[in-house]
C-alpha positions as a printed Julia matrix, in Angstrom:
101×3 Matrix{Float64}:
 -106.68  89.47  -102.46
 -105.22  89.34  -105.94
 -102.6   86.94  -107.2
 -100.07  86.78  -110.01
 -100.62  83.75  -112.25
  -97.09  83.02  -113.51
  -96.42  80.45  -116.26
  -92.94  79.52  -117.46
  -93.01  79.78  -121.26
  -89.33  79.57  -122.22
  -86.6   77.4   -120.79
  -83.77  78.83  -118.7
  -81.12  76.57  -120.26
  -78.0   78.58  -121.05
  -78.99  81.58  -118.97
  -76.96  82.94  -116.06
  -77.33  81.31  -112.66
  -79.0   84.49  -111.4
  -81.94  83.98  -113.77
  -82.31  80.3   -112.94
  -82.18  81.18  -109.25
  -85.05  83.62  -109.66
  -87.11  80.94  -111.42
  -86.4   78.47  -108.62
  -87.42  81.07  -106.05
  -90.7   81.54  -107.9
  -91.23  77.77  -107.9
  -90.94  77.33  -111.68
  -88.89  74.3   -112.63
  -90.46  73.01  -115.86
  -91.91  74.7   -118.91
  -95.66  75.32  -119.03
  -95.94  75.07  -115.24
  -98.14  77.62  -113.5
  -97.76  79.0   -110.0
  -99.71  81.61  -108.04
  -98.1   84.26  -105.85
  -99.74  87.17  -104.02
  -99.28  90.59  -105.56
  -96.33  92.13  -103.71
  -93.39  94.28  -104.72
  -90.97  91.43  -104.05
  -92.73  89.07  -106.45
  -93.13  91.84  -109.03
  -89.37  92.47  -108.89
  -88.63  88.77  -109.44
  -91.02  88.71  -112.4
  -89.27  91.71  -113.94
  -85.92  89.86  -113.78
  -87.27  87.0   -115.91
  -90.0   88.8   -117.86
  -88.82  87.34  -121.18
  -89.33  83.78  -119.93
  -92.71  83.96  -118.22
  -96.31  84.89  -118.96
  -98.02  86.79  -116.17
 -101.64  87.65  -115.52
 -103.42  88.98  -112.47
 -106.28  86.87  -111.07
 -108.63  87.26  -108.13
 -108.26  83.75  -106.75
 -105.45  81.19  -106.8
 -106.43  77.75  -108.08
 -105.4   74.52  -106.43
 -103.64  71.77  -108.38
 -106.86  69.76  -108.58
 -108.78  72.75  -109.97
 -106.1   73.41  -112.61
 -106.14  69.73  -113.62
 -109.93  69.85  -113.98
 -109.69  72.93  -116.23
 -107.18  71.18  -118.5
 -109.35  68.07  -118.9
 -110.77  68.14  -122.43
 -114.4   67.48  -123.3
 -114.62  63.84  -124.43
 -116.48  64.83  -127.61
 -118.14  61.42  -127.94
 -120.48  59.12  -126.06
 -120.0   55.38  -125.64
 -123.09  53.38  -126.57
 -123.74  49.72  -125.97
 -122.46  47.36  -128.64
 -124.74  45.49  -131.03
 -125.29  41.85  -130.01
 -123.21  39.49  -132.13
 -124.47  36.33  -133.75
 -123.03  32.95  -132.9
 -120.43  31.48  -135.28
 -122.52  28.53  -136.47
 -125.74  30.39  -137.28
 -125.99  31.91  -140.77
 -127.36  35.39  -141.12
 -129.9   36.59  -143.7
 -127.36  37.92  -146.22
 -125.57  34.58  -146.67
 -128.88  32.67  -146.99
 -130.14  34.92  -149.8
 -126.82  34.66  -151.64
 -126.89  30.86  -151.49
 -130.38  30.54  -153.09
């Protein structure tokens, strides 16, 4: 079964109540939110009413909220290594000993 992946791109502020009602019926309340609906004529008609506000693509499988969150998680890009051991306050290190002589 195929699904529409619908993402709200533009806000509905200042638009007629009919347009905001269609967005609420689709389940879109905030910008950049994505919902999945099965491909039917009813959903296609609602998308056509607000086509300027949404981005639509057709996918084979609907993702759960946890799967979408995992896709958005960025690669850390770094690895945490163990810190170098620090010297005690009272012990001088080699650089200060050579400077003193």
